[in-house]
XYZ file of C-alpha atoms in Angstrom:
55
model
C -125.452 39.202 -13.034
C -126.778 35.708 -12.019
C -125.601 32.647 -14.154
C -128.243 30.080 -14.036
C -126.292 27.583 -16.272
C -122.798 27.131 -14.491
C -120.889 24.190 -15.720
C -117.755 22.930 -14.209
C -115.444 20.634 -16.093
C -113.324 18.687 -13.510
C -110.142 16.687 -14.599
C -108.022 14.264 -12.495
C -104.987 12.266 -13.738
C -102.325 10.136 -12.252
C -100.016 7.613 -13.645
C -102.695 4.744 -13.966
C -105.839 6.515 -14.309
C -107.520 9.704 -15.864
C -110.988 11.017 -15.185
C -113.168 13.816 -16.320
C -116.579 15.038 -15.137
C -119.065 17.818 -15.998
C -121.053 19.153 -13.209
C -123.958 21.516 -13.442
C -124.639 24.075 -10.842
C -122.376 22.577 -8.483
C -125.030 19.778 -7.546
C -125.597 17.675 -10.469
C -123.274 15.234 -12.275
C -123.950 15.363 -16.255
C -121.152 13.301 -17.240
C -118.518 11.212 -15.498
C -115.776 9.029 -17.300
C -112.681 7.330 -16.235
C -110.146 5.645 -18.180
C -107.981 3.008 -16.092
C -104.771 0.962 -16.536
C -105.320 -0.811 -13.325
C -105.748 -4.249 -15.018
C -102.657 -3.649 -16.841
C -100.816 -2.965 -13.942
C -102.212 -5.811 -11.592
C -99.705 -8.443 -12.531
C -96.853 -6.361 -11.261
C -98.844 -5.657 -7.914
C -98.845 -1.813 -8.650
C -98.059 0.705 -11.078
C -95.097 -0.141 -13.255
C -93.708 3.200 -14.659
C -92.205 2.001 -18.019
C -95.545 0.365 -18.933
C -97.666 3.372 -17.743
C -95.692 5.620 -19.863
C -96.234 3.879 -23.109
C -100.129 4.136 -22.769
């Protein structure tokens, strides 16, 4: 059985960013979204765990 409509949901997360993507047939990106706290942590010169845990 061949599936012509394979979809992959990819999720990546770290303490300051989360991303999700939907990929069709392993070659086409249907959606790609990133939520970031980089600006929030910039004033600390890097990730500040106490702040990251609140968001």
